[in-house]
mmCIF file of C-alpha atoms and ligand atoms in Angstrom:
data_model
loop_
_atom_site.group_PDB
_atom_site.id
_atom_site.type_symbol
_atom_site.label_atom_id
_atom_site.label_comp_id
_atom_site.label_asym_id
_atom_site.label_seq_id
_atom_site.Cartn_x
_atom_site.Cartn_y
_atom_site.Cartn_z
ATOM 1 C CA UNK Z 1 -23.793 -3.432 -4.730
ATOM 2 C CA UNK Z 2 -24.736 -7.002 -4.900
ATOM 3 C CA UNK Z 3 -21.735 -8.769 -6.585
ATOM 4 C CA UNK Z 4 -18.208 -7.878 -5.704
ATOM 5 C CA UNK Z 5 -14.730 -9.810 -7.052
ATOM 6 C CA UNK Z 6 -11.550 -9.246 -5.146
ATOM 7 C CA UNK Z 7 -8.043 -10.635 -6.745
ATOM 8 C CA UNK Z 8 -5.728 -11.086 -4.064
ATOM 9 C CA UNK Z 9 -7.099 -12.136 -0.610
ATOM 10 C CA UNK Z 10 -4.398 -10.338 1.939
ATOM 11 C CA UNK Z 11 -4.260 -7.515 4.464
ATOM 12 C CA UNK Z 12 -6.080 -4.905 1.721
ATOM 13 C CA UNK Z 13 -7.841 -7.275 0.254
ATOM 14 C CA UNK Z 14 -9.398 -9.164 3.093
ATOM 15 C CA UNK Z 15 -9.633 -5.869 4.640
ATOM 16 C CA UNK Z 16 -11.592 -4.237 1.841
ATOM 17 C CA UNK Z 17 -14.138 -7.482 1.909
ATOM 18 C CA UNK Z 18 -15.164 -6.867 5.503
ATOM 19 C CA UNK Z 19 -16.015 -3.295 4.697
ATOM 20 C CA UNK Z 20 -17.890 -4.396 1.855
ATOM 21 C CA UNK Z 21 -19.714 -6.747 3.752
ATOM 22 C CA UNK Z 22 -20.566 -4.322 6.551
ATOM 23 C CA UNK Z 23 -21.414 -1.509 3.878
ATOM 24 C CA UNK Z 24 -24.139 -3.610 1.758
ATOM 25 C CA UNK Z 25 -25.260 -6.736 3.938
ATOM 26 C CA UNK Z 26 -26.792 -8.741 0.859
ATOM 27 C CA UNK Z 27 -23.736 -8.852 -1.147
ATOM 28 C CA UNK Z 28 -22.009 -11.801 -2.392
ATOM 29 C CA UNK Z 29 -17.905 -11.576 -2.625
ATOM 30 C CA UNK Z 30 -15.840 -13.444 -4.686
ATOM 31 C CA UNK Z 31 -12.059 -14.161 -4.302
ATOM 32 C CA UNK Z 32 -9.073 -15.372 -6.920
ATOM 33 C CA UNK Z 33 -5.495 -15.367 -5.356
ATOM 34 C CA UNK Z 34 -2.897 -17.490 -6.124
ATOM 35 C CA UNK Z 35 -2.215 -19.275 -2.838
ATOM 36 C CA UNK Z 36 -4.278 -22.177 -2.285
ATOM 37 C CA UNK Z 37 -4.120 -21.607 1.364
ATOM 38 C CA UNK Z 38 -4.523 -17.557 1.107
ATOM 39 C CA UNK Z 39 -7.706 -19.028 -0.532
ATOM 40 C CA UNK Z 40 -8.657 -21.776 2.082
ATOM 41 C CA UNK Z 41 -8.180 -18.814 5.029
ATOM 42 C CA UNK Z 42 -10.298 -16.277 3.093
ATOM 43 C CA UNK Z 43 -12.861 -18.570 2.422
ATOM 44 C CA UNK Z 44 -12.947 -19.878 6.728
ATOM 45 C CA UNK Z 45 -12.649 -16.515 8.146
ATOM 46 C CA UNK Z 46 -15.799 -15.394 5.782
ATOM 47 C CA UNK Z 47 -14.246 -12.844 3.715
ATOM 48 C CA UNK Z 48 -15.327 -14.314 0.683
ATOM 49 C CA UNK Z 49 -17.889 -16.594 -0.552
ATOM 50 C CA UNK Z 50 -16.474 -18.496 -3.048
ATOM 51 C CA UNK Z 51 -13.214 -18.364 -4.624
ATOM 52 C CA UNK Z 52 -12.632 -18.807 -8.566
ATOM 53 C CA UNK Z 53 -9.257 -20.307 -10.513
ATOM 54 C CA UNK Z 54 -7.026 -17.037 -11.744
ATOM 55 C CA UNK Z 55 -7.231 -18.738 -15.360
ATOM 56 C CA UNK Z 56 -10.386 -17.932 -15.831
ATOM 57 C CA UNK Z 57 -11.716 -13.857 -15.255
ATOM 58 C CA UNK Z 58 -14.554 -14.561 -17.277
ATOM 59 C CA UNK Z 59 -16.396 -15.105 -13.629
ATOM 60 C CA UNK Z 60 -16.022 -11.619 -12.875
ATOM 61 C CA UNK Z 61 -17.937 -10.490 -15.859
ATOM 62 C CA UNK Z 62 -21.350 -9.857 -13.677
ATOM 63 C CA UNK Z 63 -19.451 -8.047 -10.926
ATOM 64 C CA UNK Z 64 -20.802 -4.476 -9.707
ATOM 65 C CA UNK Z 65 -16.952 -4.131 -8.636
ATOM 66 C CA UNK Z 66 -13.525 -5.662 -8.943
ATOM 67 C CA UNK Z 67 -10.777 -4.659 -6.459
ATOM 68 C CA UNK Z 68 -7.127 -5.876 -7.125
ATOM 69 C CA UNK Z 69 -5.013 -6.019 -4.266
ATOM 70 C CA UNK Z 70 -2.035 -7.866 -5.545
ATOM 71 C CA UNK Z 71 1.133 -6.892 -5.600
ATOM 72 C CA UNK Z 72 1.904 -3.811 -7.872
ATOM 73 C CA UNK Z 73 3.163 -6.069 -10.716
ATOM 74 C CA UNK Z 74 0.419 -8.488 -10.533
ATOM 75 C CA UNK Z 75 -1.730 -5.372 -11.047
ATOM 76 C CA UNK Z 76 0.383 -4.387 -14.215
ATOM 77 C CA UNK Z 77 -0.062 -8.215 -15.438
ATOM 78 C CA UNK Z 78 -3.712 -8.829 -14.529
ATOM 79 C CA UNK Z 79 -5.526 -5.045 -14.818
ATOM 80 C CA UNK Z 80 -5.940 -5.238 -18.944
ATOM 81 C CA UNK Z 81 -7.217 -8.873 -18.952
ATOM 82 C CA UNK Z 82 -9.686 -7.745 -15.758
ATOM 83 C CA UNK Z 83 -10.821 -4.660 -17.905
ATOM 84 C CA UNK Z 84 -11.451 -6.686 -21.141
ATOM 85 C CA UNK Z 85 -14.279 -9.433 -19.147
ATOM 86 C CA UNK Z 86 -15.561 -6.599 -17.418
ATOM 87 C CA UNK Z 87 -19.363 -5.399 -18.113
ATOM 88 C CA UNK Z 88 -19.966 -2.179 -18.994
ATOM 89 C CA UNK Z 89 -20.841 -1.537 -15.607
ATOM 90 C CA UNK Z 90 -18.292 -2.725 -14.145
ATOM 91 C CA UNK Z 91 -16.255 -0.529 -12.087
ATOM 92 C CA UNK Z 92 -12.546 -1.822 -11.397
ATOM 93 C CA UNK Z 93 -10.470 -0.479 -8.865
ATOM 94 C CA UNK Z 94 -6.602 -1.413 -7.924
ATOM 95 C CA UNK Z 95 -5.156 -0.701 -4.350
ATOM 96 C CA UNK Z 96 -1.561 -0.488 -5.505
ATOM 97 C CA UNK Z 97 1.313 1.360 -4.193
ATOM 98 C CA UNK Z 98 2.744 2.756 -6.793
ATOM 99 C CA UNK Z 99 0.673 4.631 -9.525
ATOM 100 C CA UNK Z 100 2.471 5.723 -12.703
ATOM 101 C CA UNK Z 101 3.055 2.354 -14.512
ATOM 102 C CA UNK Z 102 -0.654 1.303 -13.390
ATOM 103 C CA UNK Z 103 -1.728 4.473 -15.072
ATOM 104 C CA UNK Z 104 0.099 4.319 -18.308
ATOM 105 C CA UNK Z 105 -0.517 0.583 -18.922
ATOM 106 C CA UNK Z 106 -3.920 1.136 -18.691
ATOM 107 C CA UNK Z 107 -4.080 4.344 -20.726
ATOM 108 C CA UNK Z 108 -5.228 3.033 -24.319
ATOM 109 C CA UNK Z 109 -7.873 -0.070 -22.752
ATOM 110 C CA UNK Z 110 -10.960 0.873 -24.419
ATOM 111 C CA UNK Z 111 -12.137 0.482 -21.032
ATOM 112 C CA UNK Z 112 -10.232 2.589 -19.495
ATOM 113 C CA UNK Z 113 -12.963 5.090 -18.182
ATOM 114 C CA UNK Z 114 -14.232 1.874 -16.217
ATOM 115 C CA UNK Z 115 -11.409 2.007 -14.174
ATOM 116 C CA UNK Z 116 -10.129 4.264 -11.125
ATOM 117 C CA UNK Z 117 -6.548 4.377 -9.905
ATOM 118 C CA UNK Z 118 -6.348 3.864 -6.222
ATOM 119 C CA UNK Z 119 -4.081 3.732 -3.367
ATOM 120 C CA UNK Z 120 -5.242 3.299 0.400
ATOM 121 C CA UNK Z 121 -2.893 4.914 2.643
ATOM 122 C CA UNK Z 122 -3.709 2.549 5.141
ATOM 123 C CA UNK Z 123 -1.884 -0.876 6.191
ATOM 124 C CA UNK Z 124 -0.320 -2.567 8.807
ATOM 125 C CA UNK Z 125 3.268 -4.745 8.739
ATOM 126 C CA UNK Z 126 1.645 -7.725 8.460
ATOM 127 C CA UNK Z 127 0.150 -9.533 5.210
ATOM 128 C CA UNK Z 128 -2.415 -12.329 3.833
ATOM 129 C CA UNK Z 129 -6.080 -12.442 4.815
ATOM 130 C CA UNK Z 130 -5.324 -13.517 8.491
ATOM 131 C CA UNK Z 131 -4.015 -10.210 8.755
ATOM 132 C CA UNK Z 132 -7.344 -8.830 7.427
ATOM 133 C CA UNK Z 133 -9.126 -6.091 10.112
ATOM 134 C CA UNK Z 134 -12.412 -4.794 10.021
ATOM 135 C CA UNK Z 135 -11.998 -0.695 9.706
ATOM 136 C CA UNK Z 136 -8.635 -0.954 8.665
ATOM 137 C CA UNK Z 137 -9.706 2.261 6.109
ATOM 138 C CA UNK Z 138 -11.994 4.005 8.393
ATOM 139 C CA UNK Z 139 -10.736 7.699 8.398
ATOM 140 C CA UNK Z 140 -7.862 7.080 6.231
ATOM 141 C CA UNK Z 141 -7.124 9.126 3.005
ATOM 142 C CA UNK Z 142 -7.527 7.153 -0.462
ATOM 143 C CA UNK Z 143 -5.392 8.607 -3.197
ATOM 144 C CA UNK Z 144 -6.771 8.303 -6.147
ATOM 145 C CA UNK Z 145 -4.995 9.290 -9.504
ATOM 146 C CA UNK Z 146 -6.316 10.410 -12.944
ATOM 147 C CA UNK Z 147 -10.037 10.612 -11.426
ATOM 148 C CA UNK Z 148 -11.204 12.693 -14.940
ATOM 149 C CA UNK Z 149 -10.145 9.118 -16.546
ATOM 150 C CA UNK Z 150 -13.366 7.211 -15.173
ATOM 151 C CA UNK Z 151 -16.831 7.318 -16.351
ATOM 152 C CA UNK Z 152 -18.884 9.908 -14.327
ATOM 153 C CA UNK Z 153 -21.183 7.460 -13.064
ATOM 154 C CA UNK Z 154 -18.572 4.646 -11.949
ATOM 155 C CA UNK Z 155 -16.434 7.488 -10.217
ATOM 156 C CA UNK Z 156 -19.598 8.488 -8.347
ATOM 157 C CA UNK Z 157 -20.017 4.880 -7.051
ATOM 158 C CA UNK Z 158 -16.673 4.612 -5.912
ATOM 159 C CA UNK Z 159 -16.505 8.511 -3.697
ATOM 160 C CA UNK Z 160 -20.059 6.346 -2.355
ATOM 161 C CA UNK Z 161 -18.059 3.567 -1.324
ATOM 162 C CA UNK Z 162 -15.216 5.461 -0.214
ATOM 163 C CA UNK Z 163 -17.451 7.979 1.870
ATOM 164 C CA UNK Z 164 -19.034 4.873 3.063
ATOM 165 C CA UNK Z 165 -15.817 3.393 4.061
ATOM 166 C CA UNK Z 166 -15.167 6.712 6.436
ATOM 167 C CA UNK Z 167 -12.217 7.329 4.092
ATOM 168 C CA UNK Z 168 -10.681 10.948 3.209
ATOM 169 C CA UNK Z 169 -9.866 11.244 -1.030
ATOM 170 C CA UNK Z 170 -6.957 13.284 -2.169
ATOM 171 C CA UNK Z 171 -6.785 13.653 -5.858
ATOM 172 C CA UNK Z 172 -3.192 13.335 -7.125
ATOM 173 C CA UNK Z 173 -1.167 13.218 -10.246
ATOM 174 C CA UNK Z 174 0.357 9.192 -10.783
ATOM 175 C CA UNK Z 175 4.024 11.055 -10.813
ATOM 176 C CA UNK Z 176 3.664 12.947 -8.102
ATOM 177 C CA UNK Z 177 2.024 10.188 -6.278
ATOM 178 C CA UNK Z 178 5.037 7.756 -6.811
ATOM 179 C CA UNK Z 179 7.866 10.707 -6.121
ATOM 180 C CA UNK Z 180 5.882 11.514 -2.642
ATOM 181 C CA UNK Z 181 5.241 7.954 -1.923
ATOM 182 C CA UNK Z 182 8.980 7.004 -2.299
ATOM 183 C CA UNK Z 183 10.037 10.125 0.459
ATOM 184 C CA UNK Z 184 7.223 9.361 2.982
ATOM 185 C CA UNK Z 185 6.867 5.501 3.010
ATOM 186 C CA UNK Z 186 8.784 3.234 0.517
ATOM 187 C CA UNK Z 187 12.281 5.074 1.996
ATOM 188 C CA UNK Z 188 11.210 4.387 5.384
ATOM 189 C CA UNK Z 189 10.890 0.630 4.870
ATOM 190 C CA UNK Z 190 14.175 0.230 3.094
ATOM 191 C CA UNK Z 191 15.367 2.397 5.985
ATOM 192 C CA UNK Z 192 13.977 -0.558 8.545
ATOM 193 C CA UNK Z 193 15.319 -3.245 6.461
ATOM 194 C CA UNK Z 194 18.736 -1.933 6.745
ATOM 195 C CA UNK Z 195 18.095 -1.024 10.593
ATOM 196 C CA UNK Z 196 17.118 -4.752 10.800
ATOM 197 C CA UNK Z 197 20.463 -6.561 8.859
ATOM 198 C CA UNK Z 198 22.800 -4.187 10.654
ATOM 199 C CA UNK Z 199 21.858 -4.578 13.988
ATOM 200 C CA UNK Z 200 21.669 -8.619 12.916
ATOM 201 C CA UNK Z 201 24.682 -8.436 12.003
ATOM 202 C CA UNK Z 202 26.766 -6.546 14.784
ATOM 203 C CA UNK Z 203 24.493 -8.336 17.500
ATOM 204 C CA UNK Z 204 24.555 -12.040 16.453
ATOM 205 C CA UNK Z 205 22.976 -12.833 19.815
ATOM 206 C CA UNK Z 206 19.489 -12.499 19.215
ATOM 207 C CA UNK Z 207 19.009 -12.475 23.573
ATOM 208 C CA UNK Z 208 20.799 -9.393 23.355
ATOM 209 C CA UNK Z 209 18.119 -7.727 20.262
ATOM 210 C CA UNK Z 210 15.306 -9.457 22.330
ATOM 211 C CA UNK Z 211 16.012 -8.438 25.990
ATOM 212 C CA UNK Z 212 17.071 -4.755 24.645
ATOM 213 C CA UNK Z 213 14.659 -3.995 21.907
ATOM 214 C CA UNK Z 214 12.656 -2.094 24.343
ATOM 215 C CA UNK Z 215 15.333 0.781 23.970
ATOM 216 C CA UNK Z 216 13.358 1.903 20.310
ATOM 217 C CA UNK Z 217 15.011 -0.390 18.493
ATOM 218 C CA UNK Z 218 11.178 -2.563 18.176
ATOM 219 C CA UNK Z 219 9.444 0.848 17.075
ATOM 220 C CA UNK Z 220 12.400 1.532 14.364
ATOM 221 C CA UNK Z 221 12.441 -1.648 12.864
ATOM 222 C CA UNK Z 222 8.454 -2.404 12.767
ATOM 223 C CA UNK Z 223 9.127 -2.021 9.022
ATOM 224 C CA UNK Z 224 11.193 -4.752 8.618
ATOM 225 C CA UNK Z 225 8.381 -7.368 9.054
ATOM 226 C CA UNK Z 226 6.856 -6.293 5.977
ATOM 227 C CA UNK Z 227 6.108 -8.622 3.038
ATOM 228 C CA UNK Z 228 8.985 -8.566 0.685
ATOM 229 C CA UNK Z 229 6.262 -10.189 -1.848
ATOM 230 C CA UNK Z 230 4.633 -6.881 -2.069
ATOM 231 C CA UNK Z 231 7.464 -4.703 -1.455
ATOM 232 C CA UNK Z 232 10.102 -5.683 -3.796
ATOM 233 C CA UNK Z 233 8.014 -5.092 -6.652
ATOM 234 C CA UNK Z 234 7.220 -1.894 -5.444
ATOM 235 C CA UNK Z 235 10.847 -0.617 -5.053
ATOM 236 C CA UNK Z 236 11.829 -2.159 -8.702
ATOM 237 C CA UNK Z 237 8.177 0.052 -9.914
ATOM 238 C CA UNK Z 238 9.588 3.245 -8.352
ATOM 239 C CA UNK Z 239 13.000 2.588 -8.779
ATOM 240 C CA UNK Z 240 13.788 5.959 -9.992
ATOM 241 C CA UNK Z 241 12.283 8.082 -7.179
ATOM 242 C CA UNK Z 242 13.808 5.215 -5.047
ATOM 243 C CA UNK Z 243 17.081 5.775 -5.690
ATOM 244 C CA UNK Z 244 16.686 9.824 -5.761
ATOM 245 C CA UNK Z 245 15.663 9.580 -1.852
ATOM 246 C CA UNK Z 246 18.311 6.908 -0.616
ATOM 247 C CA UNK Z 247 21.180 9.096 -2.262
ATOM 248 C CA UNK Z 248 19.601 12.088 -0.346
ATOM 249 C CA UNK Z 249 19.495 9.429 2.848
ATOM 250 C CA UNK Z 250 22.744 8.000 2.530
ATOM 251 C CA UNK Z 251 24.510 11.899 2.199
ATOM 252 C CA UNK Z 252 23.161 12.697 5.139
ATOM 253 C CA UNK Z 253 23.895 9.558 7.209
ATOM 254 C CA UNK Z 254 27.667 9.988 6.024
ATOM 255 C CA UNK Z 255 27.723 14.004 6.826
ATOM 256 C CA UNK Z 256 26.448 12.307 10.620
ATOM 257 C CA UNK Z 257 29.351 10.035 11.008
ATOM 258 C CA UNK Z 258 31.771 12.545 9.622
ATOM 259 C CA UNK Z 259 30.529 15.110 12.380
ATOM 260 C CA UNK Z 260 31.035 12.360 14.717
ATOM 261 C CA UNK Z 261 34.253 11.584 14.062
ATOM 262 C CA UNK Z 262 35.421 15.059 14.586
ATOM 263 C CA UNK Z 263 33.515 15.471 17.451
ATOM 264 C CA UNK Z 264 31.427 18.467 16.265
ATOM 265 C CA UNK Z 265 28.649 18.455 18.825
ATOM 266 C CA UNK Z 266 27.401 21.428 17.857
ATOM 267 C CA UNK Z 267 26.932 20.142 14.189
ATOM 268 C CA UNK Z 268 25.221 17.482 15.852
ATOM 269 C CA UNK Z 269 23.124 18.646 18.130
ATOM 270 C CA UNK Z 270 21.935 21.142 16.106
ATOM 271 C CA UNK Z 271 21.126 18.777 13.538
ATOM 272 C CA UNK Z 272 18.937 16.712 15.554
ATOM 273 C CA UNK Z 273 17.240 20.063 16.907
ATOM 274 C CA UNK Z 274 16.164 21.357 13.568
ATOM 275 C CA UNK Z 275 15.191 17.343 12.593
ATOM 276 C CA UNK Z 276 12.812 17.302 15.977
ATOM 277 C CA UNK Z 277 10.420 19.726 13.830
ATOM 278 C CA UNK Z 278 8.773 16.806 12.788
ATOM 279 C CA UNK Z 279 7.364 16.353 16.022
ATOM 280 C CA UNK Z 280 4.810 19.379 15.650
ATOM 281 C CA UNK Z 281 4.131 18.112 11.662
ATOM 282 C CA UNK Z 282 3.713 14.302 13.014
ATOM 283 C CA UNK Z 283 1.315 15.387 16.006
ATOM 284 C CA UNK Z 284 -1.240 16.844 13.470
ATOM 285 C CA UNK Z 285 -2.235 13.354 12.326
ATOM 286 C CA UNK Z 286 -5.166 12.322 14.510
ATOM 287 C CA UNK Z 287 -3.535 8.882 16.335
ATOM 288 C CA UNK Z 288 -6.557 7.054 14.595
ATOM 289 C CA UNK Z 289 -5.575 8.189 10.703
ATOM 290 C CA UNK Z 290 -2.083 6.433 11.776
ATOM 291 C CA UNK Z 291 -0.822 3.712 9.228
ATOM 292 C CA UNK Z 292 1.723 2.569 7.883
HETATM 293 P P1 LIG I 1 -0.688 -9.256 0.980
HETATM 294 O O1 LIG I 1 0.616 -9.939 0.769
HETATM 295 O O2 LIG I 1 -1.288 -9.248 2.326
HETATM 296 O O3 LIG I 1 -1.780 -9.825 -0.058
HETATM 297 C C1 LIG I 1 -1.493 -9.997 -1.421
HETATM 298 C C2 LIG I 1 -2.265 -11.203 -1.911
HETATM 299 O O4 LIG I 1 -2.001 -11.341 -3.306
HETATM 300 C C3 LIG I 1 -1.825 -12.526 -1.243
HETATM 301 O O5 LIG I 1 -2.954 -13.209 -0.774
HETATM 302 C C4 LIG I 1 -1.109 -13.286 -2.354
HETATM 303 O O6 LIG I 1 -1.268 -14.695 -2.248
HETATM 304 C C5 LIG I 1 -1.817 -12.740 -3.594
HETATM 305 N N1 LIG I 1 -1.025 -12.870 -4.804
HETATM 306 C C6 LIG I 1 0.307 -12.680 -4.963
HETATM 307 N N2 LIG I 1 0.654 -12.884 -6.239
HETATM 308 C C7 LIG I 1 -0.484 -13.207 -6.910
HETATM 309 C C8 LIG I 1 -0.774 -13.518 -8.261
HETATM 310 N N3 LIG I 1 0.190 -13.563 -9.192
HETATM 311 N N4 LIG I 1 -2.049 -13.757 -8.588
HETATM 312 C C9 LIG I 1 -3.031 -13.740 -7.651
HETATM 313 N N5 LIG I 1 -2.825 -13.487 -6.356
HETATM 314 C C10 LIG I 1 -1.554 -13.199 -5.987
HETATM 315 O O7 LIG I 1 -0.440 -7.741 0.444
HETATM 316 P P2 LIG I 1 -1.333 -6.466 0.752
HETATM 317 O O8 LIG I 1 -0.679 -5.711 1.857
HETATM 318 O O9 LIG I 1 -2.757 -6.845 0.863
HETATM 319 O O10 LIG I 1 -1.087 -5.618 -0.572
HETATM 320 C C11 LIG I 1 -1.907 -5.755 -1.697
HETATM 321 C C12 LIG I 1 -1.792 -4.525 -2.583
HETATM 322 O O11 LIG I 1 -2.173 -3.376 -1.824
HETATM 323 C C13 LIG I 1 -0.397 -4.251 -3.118
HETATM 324 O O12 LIG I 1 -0.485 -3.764 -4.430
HETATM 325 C C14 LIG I 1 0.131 -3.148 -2.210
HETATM 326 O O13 LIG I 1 1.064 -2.335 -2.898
HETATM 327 C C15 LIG I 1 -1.143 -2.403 -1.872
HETATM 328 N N6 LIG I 1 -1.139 -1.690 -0.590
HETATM 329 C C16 LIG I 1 -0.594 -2.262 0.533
HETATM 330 C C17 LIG I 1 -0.597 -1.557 1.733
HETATM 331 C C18 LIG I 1 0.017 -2.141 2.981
HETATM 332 O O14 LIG I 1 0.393 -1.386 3.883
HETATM 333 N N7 LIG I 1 0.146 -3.449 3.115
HETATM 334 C C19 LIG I 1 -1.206 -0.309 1.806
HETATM 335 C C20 LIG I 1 -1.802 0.219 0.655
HETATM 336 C C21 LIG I 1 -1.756 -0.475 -0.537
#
C-alpha cells in the first residue's frame, strides 16, 4: 500500500490512519474533511500528510485505498462521485453505521465491484481526530456486507488489511445488518440520550448529577456524549428498524411503571431476574473486544 485517501478525519478515521501507518511504514495518507480545524488537528497530530479541498476527488485518483468515515449521509452523498475518480485499482471502503442505503445507492456504479461495504464495530463516545487511538480496531469484528459485490482481488486486499488490523470479519446481509444494529447499539444511545434529558430535567442542580453520578448514573449515560453529527443521520437512515425497537422499549418501560404502581413485586423482581441473563451473554465478550 503506498497511497491511501481518507474523507473524514475523526475518531474512525484518524483511527484507521494510525493503523495504516503502523501496517505499511512507507505510505503516504491523504485527508479531505470539511472542518478546517478537523483538518489543521489531523495534519499536527500526523495522521495525515497532506490534506486536499472536498471539491476536488480527482486527487484520489492514484490511491491504493479510499476510506470514508463521514457521517452515514455524507457517505450516501460522496461514495458515487469517490467511485467515478477512482482507478481501476482502487479499492474504496466506507466505515458507516448503517448499511442498506450505502448498499443500494451504490448498486448500479459501474464500479461497484471496486467497492466493499464496511462497518467497524469499534468506537468510543468521543469524536474528531483528537479522539483518534492507535489500536482502536485491534481484535474487533468488521462487518462487512455484500462481500460477493467486490472484485476478487480488491476483497483479498482488504481481509489483508483487516487481518492486519487484528480485526475479526462477519459477513452480513445490509438488512439484517441495519435491523441488528438498531437492537444492539443505535437503541442504546437513544436510550442514554433520554437517560441524560430526564435526569437534566428532574435534577436541575447539576452538584447534585455531579457529586452522585458515581451511583451508575456515569456508566448509563456514557452514550449521551456521543456526536449528534454522526448520530442523527444514522437514526433518520434506520428510521424504520428505529422505531420498531423503541415501541418494543417504550412497552416495556410502561408495563414497569404499571407493575410499580400496583406494587407487584413479584412482577418485578422477576422481571429483573430473567433480564440479569445478560450477564452470562455479556461476560463472553473478551473485556478487550469491548466498544461501543
Ligand atoms: P467523527 O465525528 O469523529 O468524524 C467525522 C468526520 O467527518 C469529522 O472530522 C467531520 O468534520 C467530517 N465531516 C462531517 N461532514 C463532512 C462532510 N460533509 N464532508 C467531509 N467531511 C465531513 O465521527 P466518527 O465516529 O469518526 O464516524 C465516522 C463514520 O464512522 C460514520 O459513518 C459512523 O457511522 C461510522 N462509525 C462510527 C463509530 C463510532 O463509534 N464512532 C463506529 C463505527 C462506525
Amino acid at each position: 500500500m503506498k497511497k491511501v485517501g481518507i474523507i473524514g478525519l475523526g475518531l474512525i478515521g484518524g483511527s484507521f490512519a494510525i493503523s495504516i501507518r503502523e501496517q505499511f511504514n512507507v505510505v503516504e495518507i491523504i485527508g479531505l474533511d470539511l472542518s478546517q480545524s478537523h483538518r489543521e488537528q489531523a495534519l499536527q497530530k500526523g495522521l495525515i500528510d497532506e490534506v486536499f479541498d472536498l471539491d476536488d476527488l480527482s486527487v484520489l485518483r492514484s490511491c491504493d485505498l479510499v476510506f470514508l468515515a463521514v457521517p452515514v449521509t455524507v457517505i450516501c452523498e460522496l461514495l458515487n462521485k469517490v467511485l467515478d475518480v477512482a482507478d481501476y485499482n482502487t479499492l474504496v471502503l466506507d466505515a458507516g453505521s448503517t448499511k442498506k442505503e450505502i448498499c443500494k445507492l451504490v448498486e448500479n456504479h459501474p464500479k461497484r465491484s471496486q467497492f466493499l461495504a464496511c462497518h467497524p464495530i469499534a468506537g468510543t463516545e468521543f469524536s474528531g481526530p483528537t479522539a483518534a487511538i492507535h489500536d482502536l480496531f485491534a481484535r474487533k469484528i468488521q462487518i462487512i456486507c455484500e462481500f460477493d459485490k467486490t472484485r476478487a482481488d480488491l476483497a483479498q486486499k482488504a481481509l489483508d488489511l483487516f487481518e492486519g488490523m487484528q480485526m475479526k470479519i462477519r459477513y452480513m446481509d445490509p438488512v439484517m445488518h441495519d435491523k441488528h444494529l438498531a437492537y444492539v447499539s443505535h437503541l442504546s444511545h437513544i436510550s442514554s440520550f433520554m437517560l441524560g434529558k430526564t435526569v437534566m430535567q428532574l435534577e436541575p442542580d447539576e452538584k447534585n448529577i455531579f457529586d452522585m453520578a458515581g451511583s451508575g448514573f456515569e456508566s448509563t449515560v456514557r452514550l449521551a456524549k456521543s456526536s449528534p453529527e454522526m448520530w442523527a443521520p444514522i437514526f433518520i437512515q434506520n428510521k424504520e428498524n428505529v422505531i420498531d425497537s423503541l415501541e418494543r422499549y417504550i412497552q416495556n418501560l410502561e408495563q414497569f411503571k404499571e407493575n410499580l404502581i400496583q406494587e407487584n413485586e413479584a412482577f418485578i423482581r422477576t422481571e429483573m431476574k430473567d433480564i440479569n441473563s445478560i450477564k452470562s451473554i455479556l461476560n463472553r465478550i473478551p473485556t478487550n473486544n469491548k466498544s461501543q
